[in-house]
Amino acid sequence: SLITGKIQTIHGMHAVRAALSNTKRVHHELHVTENNREFAKNYKSAIKKITILDQKDFKKLYGSEKSTQGIVLKTKDFERPSLEQFLKNENFNNRSVVVALDQITDPQNIGSIMRSCALFNCKGILIAKDNSPDLTPSLYKAASGAAEIVNYFRVTNLKRSISELKKYGYWAYGFDSSENQKSYNLNFSKKSIL
């Protein structure tokens, strides 16, 4: 398993709310602007150290409120399963979907895909380590809380990892944007890689 224990910075209302609701995390400090005092009050039991800053002090620490929404959480990363552990756990489930991404480098796009995965009960994202972002503050914010529930696997070799999933009963489906033929009658396997 991946136990980093490193301190992460998460900002934005939805991403911070999801992180504060995640009982696997240990939280260090919540910084909010005065306008977010009520937001902070709701999480007094989840985090001991809450600092309410005026706009000027908040801006000195974090820059414009535009990207942070005036809410910044310092929290420890939690234990996430390795791909191998994930596959062993999913082996007991009849249905499992994993999305494999190649050459997607923008944290905003990955965050959007992560939100869709959460909505459609997709269990994880598989992505090549090269040129893919780690779980950064901007990715957490773009994911709007989905990063707390969707597994994010950065792998050395995407092709090899897809082959490994196939050994566990997954079927791989690829989509070609240059293909004109529409396939509306796809009947996906119970364990699928998209």
PDB file of C-alpha atoms in Angstrom:
ATOM      1  CA  SER A   1       0.000   0.000   0.000  1.00  0.00           C
ATOM      2  CA  LEU A   2       1.002   3.557  -0.536  1.00  0.00           C
ATOM      3  CA  ILE A   3       1.512   5.243   2.816  1.00  0.00           C
ATOM      4  CA  THR A   4       3.023   8.603   2.177  1.00  0.00           C
ATOM      5  CA  GLY A   5       1.925  10.476   5.264  1.00  0.00           C
ATOM      6  CA  LYS A   6       3.146  13.605   3.515  1.00  0.00           C
ATOM      7  CA  ILE A   7       1.341  16.831   4.192  1.00  0.00           C
ATOM      8  CA  GLN A   8      -0.905  17.882   1.343  1.00  0.00           C
ATOM      9  CA  THR A   9      -2.463  21.231   0.647  1.00  0.00           C
ATOM     10  CA  ILE A  10      -6.046  21.034  -0.546  1.00  0.00           C
ATOM     11  CA  HIS A  11      -8.099  24.099  -1.425  1.00  0.00           C
ATOM     12  CA  GLY A  12     -11.570  24.891  -2.638  1.00  0.00           C
ATOM     13  CA  MET A  13     -14.834  24.305  -0.815  1.00  0.00           C
ATOM     14  CA  HIS A  14     -15.837  20.924  -2.273  1.00  0.00           C
ATOM     15  CA  ALA A  15     -12.362  19.383  -2.203  1.00  0.00           C
ATOM     16  CA  VAL A  16     -11.757  20.504   1.397  1.00  0.00           C
ATOM     17  CA  ARG A  17     -15.223  19.374   2.507  1.00  0.00           C
ATOM     18  CA  ALA A  18     -14.582  15.889   1.065  1.00  0.00           C
ATOM     19  CA  ALA A  19     -11.108  15.685   2.649  1.00  0.00           C
ATOM     20  CA  LEU A  20     -12.473  16.772   6.051  1.00  0.00           C
ATOM     21  CA  SER A  21     -15.180  14.094   5.771  1.00  0.00           C
ATOM     22  CA  ASN A  22     -12.598  11.406   4.982  1.00  0.00           C
ATOM     23  CA  THR A  23     -11.980   9.586   8.270  1.00  0.00           C
ATOM     24  CA  LYS A  24      -8.760   8.055   6.862  1.00  0.00           C
ATOM     25  CA  ARG A  25      -7.062  11.457   6.928  1.00  0.00           C
ATOM     26  CA  VAL A  26      -5.299  13.236   9.788  1.00  0.00           C
ATOM     27  CA  HIS A  27      -5.809  16.985   9.475  1.00  0.00           C
ATOM     28  CA  HIS A  28      -3.330  19.627  10.614  1.00  0.00           C
ATOM     29  CA  GLU A  29      -4.733  23.038   9.909  1.00  0.00           C
ATOM     30  CA  LEU A  30      -7.581  24.802   8.170  1.00  0.00           C
ATOM     31  CA  HIS A  31      -7.112  28.396   6.977  1.00  0.00           C
ATOM     32  CA  VAL A  32     -10.187  30.305   5.885  1.00  0.00           C
ATOM     33  CA  THR A  33     -11.064  33.881   5.074  1.00  0.00           C
ATOM     34  CA  GLU A  34     -13.526  35.740   7.273  1.00  0.00           C
ATOM     35  CA  ASN A  35     -16.310  35.102   4.716  1.00  0.00           C
ATOM     36  CA  ASN A  36     -15.839  31.338   5.266  1.00  0.00           C
ATOM     37  CA  ARG A  37     -16.202  31.459   9.056  1.00  0.00           C
ATOM     38  CA  GLU A  38     -19.469  29.459   8.896  1.00  0.00           C
ATOM     39  CA  PHE A  39     -17.848  26.782   6.721  1.00  0.00           C
ATOM     40  CA  ALA A  40     -15.070  26.380   9.319  1.00  0.00           C
ATOM     41  CA  LYS A  41     -17.562  26.150  12.217  1.00  0.00           C
ATOM     42  CA  ASN A  42     -19.101  23.042  10.647  1.00  0.00           C
ATOM     43  CA  TYR A  43     -15.785  21.176  10.907  1.00  0.00           C
ATOM     44  CA  LYS A  44     -14.629  22.048  14.440  1.00  0.00           C
ATOM     45  CA  SER A  45     -14.908  18.396  15.448  1.00  0.00           C
ATOM     46  CA  ALA A  46     -12.861  17.208  12.430  1.00  0.00           C
ATOM     47  CA  ILE A  47      -9.913  19.571  12.874  1.00  0.00           C
ATOM     48  CA  LYS A  48      -8.445  21.172  15.968  1.00  0.00           C
ATOM     49  CA  LYS A  49      -6.525  24.071  14.434  1.00  0.00           C
ATOM     50  CA  ILE A  50      -8.687  26.504  12.467  1.00  0.00           C
ATOM     51  CA  THR A  51      -7.325  29.926  11.596  1.00  0.00           C
ATOM     52  CA  ILE A  52      -9.597  32.666  10.313  1.00  0.00           C
ATOM     53  CA  LEU A  53      -7.642  35.271   8.354  1.00  0.00           C
ATOM     54  CA  ASP A  54      -8.575  38.662   7.004  1.00  0.00           C
ATOM     55  CA  GLN A  55      -8.394  39.047   3.226  1.00  0.00           C
ATOM     56  CA  LYS A  56      -4.995  40.757   3.308  1.00  0.00           C
ATOM     57  CA  ASP A  57      -3.273  38.041   5.410  1.00  0.00           C
ATOM     58  CA  PHE A  58      -4.908  35.242   3.421  1.00  0.00           C
ATOM     59  CA  LYS A  59      -3.743  36.825   0.158  1.00  0.00           C
ATOM     60  CA  LYS A  60      -0.166  37.086   1.520  1.00  0.00           C
ATOM     61  CA  LEU A  61      -0.149  33.340   2.264  1.00  0.00           C
ATOM     62  CA  TYR A  62      -2.112  31.938  -0.659  1.00  0.00           C
ATOM     63  CA  GLY A  63      -2.505  34.608  -3.300  1.00  0.00           C
ATOM     64  CA  SER A  64      -5.810  35.315  -4.945  1.00  0.00           C
ATOM     65  CA  GLU A  65      -8.940  33.899  -3.382  1.00  0.00           C
ATOM     66  CA  LYS A  66     -10.121  33.033  -6.898  1.00  0.00           C
ATOM     67  CA  SER A  67      -8.375  29.646  -7.014  1.00  0.00           C
ATOM     68  CA  THR A  68      -8.679  28.707  -3.325  1.00  0.00           C
ATOM     69  CA  GLN A  69     -12.199  30.034  -2.672  1.00  0.00           C
ATOM     70  CA  GLY A  70     -10.761  31.316   0.617  1.00  0.00           C
ATOM     71  CA  ILE A  71     -10.419  27.785   2.067  1.00  0.00           C
ATOM     72  CA  VAL A  72      -7.087  25.941   2.464  1.00  0.00           C
ATOM     73  CA  LEU A  73      -6.547  22.666   4.335  1.00  0.00           C
ATOM     74  CA  LYS A  74      -3.217  21.154   5.391  1.00  0.00           C
ATOM     75  CA  THR A  75      -3.771  17.426   5.837  1.00  0.00           C
ATOM     76  CA  LYS A  76      -1.846  14.170   5.733  1.00  0.00           C
ATOM     77  CA  ASP A  77      -2.302  11.922   2.750  1.00  0.00           C
ATOM     78  CA  PHE A  78      -4.039   8.649   3.600  1.00  0.00           C
ATOM     79  CA  GLU A  79      -3.195   5.053   2.786  1.00  0.00           C
ATOM     80  CA  ARG A  80      -4.160   4.290  -0.781  1.00  0.00           C
ATOM     81  CA  PRO A  81      -4.060   0.789  -2.262  1.00  0.00           C
ATOM     82  CA  SER A  82      -1.386  -0.202  -4.740  1.00  0.00           C
ATOM     83  CA  LEU A  83      -2.680  -1.475  -8.092  1.00  0.00           C
ATOM     84  CA  GLU A  84      -1.912  -5.013  -6.906  1.00  0.00           C
ATOM     85  CA  GLN A  85      -3.941  -4.561  -3.686  1.00  0.00           C
ATOM     86  CA  PHE A  86      -6.759  -2.951  -5.644  1.00  0.00           C
ATOM     87  CA  LEU A  87      -6.937  -5.940  -8.008  1.00  0.00           C
ATOM     88  CA  LYS A  88      -7.018  -8.398  -5.099  1.00  0.00           C
ATOM     89  CA  ASN A  89      -9.837  -6.413  -3.440  1.00  0.00           C
ATOM     90  CA  GLU A  90     -11.793  -6.067  -6.690  1.00  0.00           C
ATOM     91  CA  ASN A  91     -11.440  -9.805  -7.337  1.00  0.00           C
ATOM     92  CA  PHE A  92     -14.332 -10.305  -4.871  1.00  0.00           C
ATOM     93  CA  ASN A  93     -16.616  -7.925  -6.792  1.00  0.00           C
ATOM     94  CA  ASN A  94     -18.642  -8.958  -9.825  1.00  0.00           C
ATOM     95  CA  ARG A  95     -18.546  -5.537 -11.431  1.00  0.00           C
ATOM     96  CA  SER A  96     -15.621  -3.138 -11.676  1.00  0.00           C
ATOM     97  CA  VAL A  97     -14.703  -0.374 -14.097  1.00  0.00           C
ATOM     98  CA  VAL A  98     -11.287   1.242 -14.481  1.00  0.00           C
ATOM     99  CA  VAL A  99     -10.504   4.110 -16.842  1.00  0.00           C
ATOM    100  CA  ALA A 100      -7.091   4.024 -18.540  1.00  0.00           C
ATOM    101  CA  LEU A 101      -5.769   7.395 -19.703  1.00  0.00           C
ATOM    102  CA  ASP A 102      -2.880   7.961 -22.054  1.00  0.00           C
ATOM    103  CA  GLN A 103      -1.201  11.314 -22.602  1.00  0.00           C
ATOM    104  CA  ILE A 104      -3.622  13.309 -20.472  1.00  0.00           C
ATOM    105  CA  THR A 105      -1.423  15.817 -18.689  1.00  0.00           C
ATOM    106  CA  ASP A 106      -3.752  18.594 -17.519  1.00  0.00           C
ATOM    107  CA  PRO A 107      -4.838  18.294 -13.857  1.00  0.00           C
ATOM    108  CA  GLN A 108      -8.125  20.051 -14.750  1.00  0.00           C
ATOM    109  CA  ASN A 109      -8.992  17.339 -17.276  1.00  0.00           C
ATOM    110  CA  ILE A 110      -8.009  14.535 -14.916  1.00  0.00           C
ATOM    111  CA  GLY A 111     -10.075  16.148 -12.150  1.00  0.00           C
ATOM    112  CA  SER A 112     -13.101  16.293 -14.470  1.00  0.00           C
ATOM    113  CA  ILE A 113     -12.624  12.653 -15.453  1.00  0.00           C
ATOM    114  CA  MET A 114     -12.289  11.751 -11.766  1.00  0.00           C
ATOM    115  CA  ARG A 115     -15.645  13.433 -11.024  1.00  0.00           C
ATOM    116  CA  SER A 116     -17.276  11.408 -13.816  1.00  0.00           C
ATOM    117  CA  CYS A 117     -15.684   8.243 -12.427  1.00  0.00           C
ATOM    118  CA  ALA A 118     -17.167   8.956  -8.994  1.00  0.00           C
ATOM    119  CA  LEU A 119     -20.587   9.565 -10.526  1.00  0.00           C
ATOM    120  CA  PHE A 120     -20.558   6.326 -12.538  1.00  0.00           C
ATOM    121  CA  ASN A 121     -19.036   4.188  -9.754  1.00  0.00           C
ATOM    122  CA  CYS A 122     -15.793   3.702 -11.646  1.00  0.00           C
ATOM    123  CA  LYS A 123     -13.266   2.336  -9.175  1.00  0.00           C
ATOM    124  CA  GLY A 124     -10.057   3.850 -10.469  1.00  0.00           C
ATOM    125  CA  ILE A 125      -7.981   5.701 -13.008  1.00  0.00           C
ATOM    126  CA  LEU A 126      -4.909   4.114 -14.553  1.00  0.00           C
ATOM    127  CA  ILE A 127      -2.441   6.571 -16.079  1.00  0.00           C
ATOM    128  CA  ALA A 128       1.158   6.448 -17.325  1.00  0.00           C
ATOM    129  CA  LYS A 129       3.569   8.126 -14.870  1.00  0.00           C
ATOM    130  CA  ASP A 130       5.370   9.977 -17.651  1.00  0.00           C
ATOM    131  CA  ASN A 131       3.866  13.417 -18.127  1.00  0.00           C
ATOM    132  CA  SER A 132       0.917  12.783 -15.799  1.00  0.00           C
ATOM    133  CA  PRO A 133       0.397  14.972 -12.756  1.00  0.00           C
ATOM    134  CA  ASP A 134       0.568  13.711  -9.215  1.00  0.00           C
ATOM    135  CA  LEU A 135      -2.281  14.460  -6.822  1.00  0.00           C
ATOM    136  CA  THR A 136      -1.642  18.208  -6.616  1.00  0.00           C
ATOM    137  CA  PRO A 137      -3.735  20.989  -5.054  1.00  0.00           C
ATOM    138  CA  SER A 138      -5.081  21.944  -8.493  1.00  0.00           C
ATOM    139  CA  LEU A 139      -6.020  18.323  -9.277  1.00  0.00           C
ATOM    140  CA  TYR A 140      -7.776  17.974  -5.886  1.00  0.00           C
ATOM    141  CA  LYS A 141      -9.715  21.172  -6.540  1.00  0.00           C
ATOM    142  CA  ALA A 142     -10.661  20.118 -10.095  1.00  0.00           C
ATOM    143  CA  ALA A 143     -11.824  16.734  -8.788  1.00  0.00           C
ATOM    144  CA  SER A 144     -14.168  18.491  -6.285  1.00  0.00           C
ATOM    145  CA  GLY A 145     -13.850  15.699  -3.723  1.00  0.00           C
ATOM    146  CA  ALA A 146     -13.722  12.750  -6.131  1.00  0.00           C
ATOM    147  CA  ALA A 147      -9.996  12.244  -5.379  1.00  0.00           C
ATOM    148  CA  GLU A 148     -11.034  10.993  -1.945  1.00  0.00           C
ATOM    149  CA  ILE A 149     -12.956   8.030  -3.410  1.00  0.00           C
ATOM    150  CA  VAL A 150     -11.541   7.257  -6.874  1.00  0.00           C
ATOM    151  CA  ASN A 151      -8.219   5.393  -6.912  1.00  0.00           C
ATOM    152  CA  TYR A 152      -5.512   7.095  -8.964  1.00  0.00           C
ATOM    153  CA  PHE A 153      -2.799   4.737 -10.198  1.00  0.00           C
ATOM    154  CA  ARG A 154       0.265   6.262 -11.871  1.00  0.00           C
ATOM    155  CA  VAL A 155       2.002   3.325 -13.529  1.00  0.00           C
ATOM    156  CA  THR A 156       5.350   2.936 -15.261  1.00  0.00           C
ATOM    157  CA  ASN A 157       3.995   0.977 -18.214  1.00  0.00           C
ATOM    158  CA  LEU A 158       0.325   1.420 -19.134  1.00  0.00           C
ATOM    159  CA  LYS A 159       0.278  -1.507 -21.586  1.00  0.00           C
ATOM    160  CA  ARG A 160       1.750  -3.892 -18.984  1.00  0.00           C
ATOM    161  CA  SER A 161      -0.736  -2.705 -16.339  1.00  0.00           C
ATOM    162  CA  ILE A 162      -3.675  -3.264 -18.703  1.00  0.00           C
ATOM    163  CA  SER A 163      -2.346  -6.798 -19.341  1.00  0.00           C
ATOM    164  CA  GLU A 164      -2.241  -7.342 -15.572  1.00  0.00           C
ATOM    165  CA  LEU A 165      -5.879  -6.278 -15.232  1.00  0.00           C
ATOM    166  CA  LYS A 166      -6.811  -8.714 -18.015  1.00  0.00           C
ATOM    167  CA  LYS A 167      -5.351 -11.550 -15.893  1.00  0.00           C
ATOM    168  CA  TYR A 168      -7.963 -10.603 -13.269  1.00  0.00           C
ATOM    169  CA  GLY A 169     -10.843 -10.917 -15.743  1.00  0.00           C
ATOM    170  CA  TYR A 170     -11.009  -7.358 -17.055  1.00  0.00           C
ATOM    171  CA  TRP A 171     -11.861  -6.691 -20.695  1.00  0.00           C
ATOM    172  CA  ALA A 172     -10.242  -3.693 -22.373  1.00  0.00           C
ATOM    173  CA  TYR A 173     -12.269  -1.397 -24.622  1.00  0.00           C
ATOM    174  CA  GLY A 174     -10.605   1.307 -26.704  1.00  0.00           C
ATOM    175  CA  PHE A 175     -12.163   4.271 -28.416  1.00  0.00           C
ATOM    176  CA  ASP A 176     -10.747   5.805 -31.571  1.00  0.00           C
ATOM    177  CA  SER A 177     -11.645   9.434 -32.192  1.00  0.00           C
ATOM    178  CA  SER A 178     -10.798   9.113 -35.894  1.00  0.00           C
ATOM    179  CA  GLU A 179     -13.268   6.265 -36.473  1.00  0.00           C
ATOM    180  CA  ASN A 180     -16.558   7.328 -38.097  1.00  0.00           C
ATOM    181  CA  GLN A 181     -18.512   4.185 -37.265  1.00  0.00           C
ATOM    182  CA  LYS A 182     -20.781   4.535 -34.233  1.00  0.00           C
ATOM    183  CA  SER A 183     -21.166   1.530 -31.929  1.00  0.00           C
ATOM    184  CA  TYR A 184     -24.240   2.050 -29.799  1.00  0.00           C
ATOM    185  CA  ASN A 185     -24.854  -1.596 -28.953  1.00  0.00           C
ATOM    186  CA  LEU A 186     -21.809  -2.227 -26.814  1.00  0.00           C
ATOM    187  CA  ASN A 187     -22.398  -4.811 -24.114  1.00  0.00           C
ATOM    188  CA  PHE A 188     -19.621  -4.243 -21.598  1.00  0.00           C
ATOM    189  CA  SER A 189     -18.113  -7.014 -19.545  1.00  0.00           C
ATOM    190  CA  LYS A 190     -18.714  -6.936 -15.798  1.00  0.00           C
ATOM    191  CA  LYS A 191     -15.062  -6.004 -15.357  1.00  0.00           C
ATOM    192  CA  SER A 192     -14.012  -3.372 -17.861  1.00  0.00           C
ATOM    193  CA  ILE A 193     -11.125  -1.089 -18.699  1.00  0.00           C
ATOM    194  CA  LEU A 194     -12.198   1.924 -20.751  1.00  0.00           C
TER     195      LEU A 194
END
